[in-house]
Each structure stands twice: as C-alpha cells, then as structure tokens.
PDB file of C-alpha atoms in Angstrom:
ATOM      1  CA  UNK W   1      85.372  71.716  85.309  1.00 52.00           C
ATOM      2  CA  UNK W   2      86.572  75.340  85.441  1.00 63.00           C
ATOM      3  CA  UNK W   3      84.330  76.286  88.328  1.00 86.00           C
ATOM      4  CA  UNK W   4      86.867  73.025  90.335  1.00 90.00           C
ATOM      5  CA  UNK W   5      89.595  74.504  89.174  1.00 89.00           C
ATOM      6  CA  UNK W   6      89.018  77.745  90.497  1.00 89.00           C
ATOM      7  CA  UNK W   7      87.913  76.285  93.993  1.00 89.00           C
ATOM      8  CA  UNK W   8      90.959  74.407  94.144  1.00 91.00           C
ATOM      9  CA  UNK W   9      92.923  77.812  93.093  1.00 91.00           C
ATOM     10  CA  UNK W  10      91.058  79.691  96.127  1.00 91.00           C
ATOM     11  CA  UNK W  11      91.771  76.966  98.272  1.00 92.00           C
ATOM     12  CA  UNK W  12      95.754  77.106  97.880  1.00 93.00           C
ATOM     13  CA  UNK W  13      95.415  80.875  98.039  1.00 94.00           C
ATOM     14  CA  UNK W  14      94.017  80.158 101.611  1.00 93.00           C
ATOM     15  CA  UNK W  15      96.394  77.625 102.443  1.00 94.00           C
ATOM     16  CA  UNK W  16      99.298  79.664 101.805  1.00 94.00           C
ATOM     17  CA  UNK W  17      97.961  82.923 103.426  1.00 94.00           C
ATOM     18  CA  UNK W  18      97.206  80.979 106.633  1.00 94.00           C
ATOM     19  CA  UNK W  19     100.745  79.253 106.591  1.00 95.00           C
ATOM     20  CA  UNK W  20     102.039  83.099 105.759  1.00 94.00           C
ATOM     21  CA  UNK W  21     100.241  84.225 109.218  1.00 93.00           C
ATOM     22  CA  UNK W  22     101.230  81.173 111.022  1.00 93.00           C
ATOM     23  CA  UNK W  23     104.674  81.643 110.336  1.00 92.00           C
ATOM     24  CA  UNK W  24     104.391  85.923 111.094  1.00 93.00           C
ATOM     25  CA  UNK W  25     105.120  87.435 114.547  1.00 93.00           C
ATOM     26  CA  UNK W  26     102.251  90.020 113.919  1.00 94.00           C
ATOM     27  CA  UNK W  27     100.093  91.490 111.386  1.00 96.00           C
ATOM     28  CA  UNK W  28      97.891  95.151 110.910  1.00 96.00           C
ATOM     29  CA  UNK W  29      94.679  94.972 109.149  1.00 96.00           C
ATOM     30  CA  UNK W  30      93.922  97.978 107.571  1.00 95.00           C
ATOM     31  CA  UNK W  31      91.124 100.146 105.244  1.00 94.00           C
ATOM     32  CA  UNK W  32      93.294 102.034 102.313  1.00 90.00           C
ATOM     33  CA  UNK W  33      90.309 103.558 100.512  1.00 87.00           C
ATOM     34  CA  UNK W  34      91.064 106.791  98.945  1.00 82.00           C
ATOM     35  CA  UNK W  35      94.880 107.053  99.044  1.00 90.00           C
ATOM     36  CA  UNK W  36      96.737 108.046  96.117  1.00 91.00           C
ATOM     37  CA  UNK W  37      99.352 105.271  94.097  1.00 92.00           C
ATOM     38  CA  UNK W  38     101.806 108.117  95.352  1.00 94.00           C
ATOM     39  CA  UNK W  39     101.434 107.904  98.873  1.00 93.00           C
ATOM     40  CA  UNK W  40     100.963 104.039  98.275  1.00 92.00           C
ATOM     41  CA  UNK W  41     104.163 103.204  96.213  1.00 94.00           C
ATOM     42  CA  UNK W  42     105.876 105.612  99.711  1.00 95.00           C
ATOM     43  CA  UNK W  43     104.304 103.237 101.915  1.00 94.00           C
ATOM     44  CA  UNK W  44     105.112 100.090 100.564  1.00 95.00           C
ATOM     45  CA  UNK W  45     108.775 100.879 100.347  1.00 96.00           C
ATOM     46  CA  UNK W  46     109.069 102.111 104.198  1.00 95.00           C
ATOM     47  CA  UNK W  47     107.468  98.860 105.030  1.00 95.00           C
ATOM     48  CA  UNK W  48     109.591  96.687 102.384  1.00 95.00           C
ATOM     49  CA  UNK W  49     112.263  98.138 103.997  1.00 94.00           C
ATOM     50  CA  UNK W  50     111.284  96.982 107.612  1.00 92.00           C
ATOM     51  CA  UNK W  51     110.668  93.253 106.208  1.00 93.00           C
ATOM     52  CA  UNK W  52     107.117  93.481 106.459  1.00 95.00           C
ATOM     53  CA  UNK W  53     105.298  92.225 103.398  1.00 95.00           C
ATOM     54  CA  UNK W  54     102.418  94.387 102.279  1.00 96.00           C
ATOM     55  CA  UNK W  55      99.377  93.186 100.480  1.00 94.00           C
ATOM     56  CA  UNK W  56      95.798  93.669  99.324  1.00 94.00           C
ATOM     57  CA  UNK W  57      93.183  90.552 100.415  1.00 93.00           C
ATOM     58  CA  UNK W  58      89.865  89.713  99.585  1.00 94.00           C
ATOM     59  CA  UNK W  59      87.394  90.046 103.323  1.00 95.00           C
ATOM     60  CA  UNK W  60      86.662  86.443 102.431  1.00 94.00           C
ATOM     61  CA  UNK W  61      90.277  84.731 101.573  1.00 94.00           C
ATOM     62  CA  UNK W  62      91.020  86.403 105.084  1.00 95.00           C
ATOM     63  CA  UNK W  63      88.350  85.325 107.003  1.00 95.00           C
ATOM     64  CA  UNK W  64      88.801  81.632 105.082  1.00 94.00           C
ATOM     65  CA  UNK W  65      92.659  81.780 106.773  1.00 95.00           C
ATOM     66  CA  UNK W  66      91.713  83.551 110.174  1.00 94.00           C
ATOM     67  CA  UNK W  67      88.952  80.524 110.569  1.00 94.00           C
ATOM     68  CA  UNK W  68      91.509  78.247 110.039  1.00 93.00           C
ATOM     69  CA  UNK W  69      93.902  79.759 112.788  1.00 93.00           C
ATOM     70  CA  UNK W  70      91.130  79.669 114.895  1.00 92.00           C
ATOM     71  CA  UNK W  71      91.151  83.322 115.222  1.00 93.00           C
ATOM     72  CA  UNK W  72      88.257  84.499 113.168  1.00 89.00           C
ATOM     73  CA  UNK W  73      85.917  85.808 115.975  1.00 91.00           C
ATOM     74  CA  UNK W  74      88.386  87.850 116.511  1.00 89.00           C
ATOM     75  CA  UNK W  75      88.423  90.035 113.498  1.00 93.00           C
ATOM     76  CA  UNK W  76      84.705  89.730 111.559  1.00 91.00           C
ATOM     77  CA  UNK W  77      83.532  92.631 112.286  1.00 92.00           C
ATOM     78  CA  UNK W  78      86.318  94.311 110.496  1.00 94.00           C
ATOM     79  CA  UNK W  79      86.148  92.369 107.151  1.00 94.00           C
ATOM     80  CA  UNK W  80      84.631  94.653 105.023  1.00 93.00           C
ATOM     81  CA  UNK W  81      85.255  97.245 102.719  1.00 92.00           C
ATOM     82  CA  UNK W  82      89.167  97.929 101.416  1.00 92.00           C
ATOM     83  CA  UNK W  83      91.559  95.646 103.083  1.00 94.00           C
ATOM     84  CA  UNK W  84      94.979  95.525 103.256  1.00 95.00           C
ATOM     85  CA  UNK W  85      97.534  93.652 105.903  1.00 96.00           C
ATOM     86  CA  UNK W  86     101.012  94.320 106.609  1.00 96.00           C
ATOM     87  CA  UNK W  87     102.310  90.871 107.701  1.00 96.00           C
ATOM     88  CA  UNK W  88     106.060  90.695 109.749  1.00 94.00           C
ATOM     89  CA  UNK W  89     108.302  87.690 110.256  1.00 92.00           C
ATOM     90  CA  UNK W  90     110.451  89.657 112.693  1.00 88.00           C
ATOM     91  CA  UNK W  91     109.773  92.804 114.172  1.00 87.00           C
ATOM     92  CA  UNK W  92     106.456  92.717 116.095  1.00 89.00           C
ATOM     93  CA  UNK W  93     105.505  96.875 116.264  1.00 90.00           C
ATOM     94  CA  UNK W  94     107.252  97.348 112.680  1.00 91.00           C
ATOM     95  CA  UNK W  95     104.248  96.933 111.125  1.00 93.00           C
ATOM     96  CA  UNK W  96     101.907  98.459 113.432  1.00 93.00           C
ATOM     97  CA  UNK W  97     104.599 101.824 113.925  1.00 93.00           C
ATOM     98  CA  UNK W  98     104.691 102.259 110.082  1.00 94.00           C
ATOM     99  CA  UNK W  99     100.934 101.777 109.289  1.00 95.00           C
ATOM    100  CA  UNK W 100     100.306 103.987 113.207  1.00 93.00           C
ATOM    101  CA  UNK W 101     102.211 106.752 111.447  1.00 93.00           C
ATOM    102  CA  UNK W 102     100.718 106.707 108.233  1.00 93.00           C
ATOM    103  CA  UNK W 103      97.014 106.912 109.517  1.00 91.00           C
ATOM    104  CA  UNK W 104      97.815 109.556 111.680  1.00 91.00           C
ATOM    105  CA  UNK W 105      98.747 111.305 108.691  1.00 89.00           C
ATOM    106  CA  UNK W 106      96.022 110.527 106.253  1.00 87.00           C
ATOM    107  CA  UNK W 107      92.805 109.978 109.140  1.00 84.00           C
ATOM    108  CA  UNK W 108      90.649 110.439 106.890  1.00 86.00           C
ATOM    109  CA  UNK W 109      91.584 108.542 103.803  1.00 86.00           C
ATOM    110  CA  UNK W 110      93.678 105.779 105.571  1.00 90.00           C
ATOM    111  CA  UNK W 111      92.241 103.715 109.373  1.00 92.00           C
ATOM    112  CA  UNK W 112      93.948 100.392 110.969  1.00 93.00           C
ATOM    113  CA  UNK W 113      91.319  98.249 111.521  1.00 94.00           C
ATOM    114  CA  UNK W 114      92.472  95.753 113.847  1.00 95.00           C
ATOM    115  CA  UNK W 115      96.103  93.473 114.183  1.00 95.00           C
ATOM    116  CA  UNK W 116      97.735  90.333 116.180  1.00 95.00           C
ATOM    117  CA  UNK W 117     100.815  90.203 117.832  1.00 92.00           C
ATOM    118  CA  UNK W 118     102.208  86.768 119.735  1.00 87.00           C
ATOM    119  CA  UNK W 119      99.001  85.306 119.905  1.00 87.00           C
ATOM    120  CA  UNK W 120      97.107  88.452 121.101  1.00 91.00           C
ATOM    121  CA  UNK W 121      94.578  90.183 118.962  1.00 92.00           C
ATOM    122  CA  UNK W 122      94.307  94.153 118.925  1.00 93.00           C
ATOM    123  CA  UNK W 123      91.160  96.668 117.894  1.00 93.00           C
ATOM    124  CA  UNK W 124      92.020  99.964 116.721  1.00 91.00           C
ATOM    125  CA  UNK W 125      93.462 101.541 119.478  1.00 91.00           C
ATOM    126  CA  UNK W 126      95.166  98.778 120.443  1.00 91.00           C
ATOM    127  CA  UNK W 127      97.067  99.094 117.408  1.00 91.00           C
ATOM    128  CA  UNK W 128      97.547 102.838 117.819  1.00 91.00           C
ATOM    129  CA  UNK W 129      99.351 102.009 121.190  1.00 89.00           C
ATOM    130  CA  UNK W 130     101.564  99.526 119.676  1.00 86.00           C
ATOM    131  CA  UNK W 131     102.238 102.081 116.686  1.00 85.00           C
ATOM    132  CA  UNK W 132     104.019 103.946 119.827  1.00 85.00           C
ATOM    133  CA  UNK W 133     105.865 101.131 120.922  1.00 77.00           C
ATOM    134  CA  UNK W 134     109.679 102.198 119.599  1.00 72.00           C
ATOM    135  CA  UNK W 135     111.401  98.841 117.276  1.00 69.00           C
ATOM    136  CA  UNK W 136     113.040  96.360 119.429  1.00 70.00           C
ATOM    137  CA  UNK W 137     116.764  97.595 118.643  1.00 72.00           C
ATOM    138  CA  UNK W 138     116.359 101.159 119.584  1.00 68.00           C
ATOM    139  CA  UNK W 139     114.576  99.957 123.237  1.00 66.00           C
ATOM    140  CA  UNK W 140     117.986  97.567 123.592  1.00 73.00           C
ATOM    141  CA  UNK W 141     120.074 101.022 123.277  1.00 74.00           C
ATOM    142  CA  UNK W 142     118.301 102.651 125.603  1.00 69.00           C
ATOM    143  CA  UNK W 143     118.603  99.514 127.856  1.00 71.00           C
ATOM    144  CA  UNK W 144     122.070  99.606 127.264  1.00 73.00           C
ATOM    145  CA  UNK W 145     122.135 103.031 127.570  1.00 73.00           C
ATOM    146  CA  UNK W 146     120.798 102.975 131.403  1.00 72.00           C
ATOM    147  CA  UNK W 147     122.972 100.353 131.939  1.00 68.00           C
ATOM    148  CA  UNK W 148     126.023 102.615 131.283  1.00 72.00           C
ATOM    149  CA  UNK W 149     125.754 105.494 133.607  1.00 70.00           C
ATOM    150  CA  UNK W 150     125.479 102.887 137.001  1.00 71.00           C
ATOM    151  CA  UNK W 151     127.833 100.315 135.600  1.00 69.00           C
ATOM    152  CA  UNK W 152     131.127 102.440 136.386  1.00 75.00           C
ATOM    153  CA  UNK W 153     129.645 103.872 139.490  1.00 76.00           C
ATOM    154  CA  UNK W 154     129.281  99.806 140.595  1.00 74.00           C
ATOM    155  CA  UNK W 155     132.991  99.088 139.534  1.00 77.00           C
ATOM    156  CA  UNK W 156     134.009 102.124 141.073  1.00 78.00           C
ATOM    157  CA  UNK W 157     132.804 100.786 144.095  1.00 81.00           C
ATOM    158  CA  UNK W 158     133.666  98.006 144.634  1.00 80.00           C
ATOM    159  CA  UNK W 159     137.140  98.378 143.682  1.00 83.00           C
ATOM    160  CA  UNK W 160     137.218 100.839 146.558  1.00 82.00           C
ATOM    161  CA  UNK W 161     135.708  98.117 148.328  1.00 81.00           C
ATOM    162  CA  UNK W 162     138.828  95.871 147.584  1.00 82.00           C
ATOM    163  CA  UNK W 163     140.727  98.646 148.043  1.00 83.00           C
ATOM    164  CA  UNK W 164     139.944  98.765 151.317  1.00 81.00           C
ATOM    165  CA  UNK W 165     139.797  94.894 152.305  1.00 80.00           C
ATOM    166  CA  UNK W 166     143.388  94.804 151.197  1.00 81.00           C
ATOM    167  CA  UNK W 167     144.632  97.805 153.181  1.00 80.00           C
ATOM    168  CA  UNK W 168     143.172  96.100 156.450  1.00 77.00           C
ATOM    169  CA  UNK W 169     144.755  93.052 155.633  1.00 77.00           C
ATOM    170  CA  UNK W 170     148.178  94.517 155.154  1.00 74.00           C
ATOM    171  CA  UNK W 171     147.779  96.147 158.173  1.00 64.00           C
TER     172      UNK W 171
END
C-alpha cells in the first residue's frame, strides 16, 4: 500500500515538472557539486530576481519528464551526478547568462551541463554562447539606439526634399 502511494507521489512529481518545462521558454541543466550555501543562497536570488525558478532534481524525475516531452535523447548523457535546472517562463538567455556567469566564476566547483531554448537543445558550449547573448530589453535599446542616429538624418531629408518640390512648384 505505501510502496502505491509513493509511485503515485513520483508520478505527480513528474507530471508537474513536465507541465513546468512545457510551459518554460528555456531551461539550463547544471552540476552544483562543491559550492558553498553562500555562493548558493547569491545565486538563487540573482536568478529569483530574473523570474527564473531554480531547483534541485533527481537524474531520474528528469529524465521521467524529458521522456515525456519527447526530448530525452537529447540530454542522457548528462543525467548524472548533482543536478540542478534553472527553468524561465520569459526571458530565454536569463537563465543561461546568470548560470554562464557563475561557472565562469567557480569552473571548477560549478559546470552547465546542457539547456533548451524554443524547441532547440544546447551542449555545454552551446550554453556558454547563449550565456553571451545580452537579455532581450537591453538588445531593443541598442536597436533603438541605431535607429536614432539615421532617423533625423532621414527626416532631415526629406523635408529638404519637400522643401524643394514646393519651391519648383511656386516657381
């Protein structure tokens, strides 16, 4: 009787971690082993700050909720050891530039292992290049910041284009 309970306790777990992925925009997979509750409790905040939920799984809850996004292949051969993911709802590189950061500081204590973005899934250094990607509302001000230095030069002209059709006319 306990030993159905249980099973029907794992299953839910798996159910609601696969909805929780579903539902994400991306998620980093990564090995924490050997980082302090310091350094931890830092991490979590930047992330909980960025709206990307942080959490510890079980190698075998994930791969239960990877098999049934159909995504699995994907990612066995990095569920082992010390897992963590980093799982965002909004911001596809928040999670990967926060975790990118950290592991660059701690290499040897702290390694992504692998991630998934829009349907696309990422190794290592995959990850590492999205890390670099900057968040989506600092590339719209520099869009809107290249935008700005040719928009008056454009108005500029043409109103001396105007300028000029009207002068002919009147003359």
């Amino acid at each position: 009787m306990a030993s159905e309970k249980i099973l029907e306790s794992k299953k839910a777990k798996v159910a609601a971690l696969t909805e929780k992925l579903q539902n994400s925009v991306s998620f980093v997979l990564v090995d924490y082993k050997g980082i302090t509750v310091e350094e931890d409790t830092k991490l979590r905040k930047e992330l909980r700050e960025a709206g990307v939920s942080y959490t510890v799984e079980k190698n075998s809850m994930l791969r239960f909720a990877l098999k049934e996004m159909g995504i699995v292949d994907s990612f066995e051969d990095v569920l082992h050891g010390t897992t963590a993911i980093a799982v965002s709802n909004d911001d596809q590189t928040a999670a990967a530039r926060i975790l990118g950061k950290f592991a660059e500081s701690k290499p040897e204590t702290f390694n992504l292992k692998a991630g998934y973005v829009d349907g696309v899934a990422y190794d290592t250094a995959g990850v590492m290049a999205l890390s670099k990607i900057p968040s989506k509302d600092v590339l719209l001000a520099q869009l809107v910041g290249s935008l700005q230095g040719p928009l008056p030069k454009l108005a500029a002209t043409l109103q001396a284009l105007a300028d000029k059709k009207n002068e002919e006319e009147a003359a």
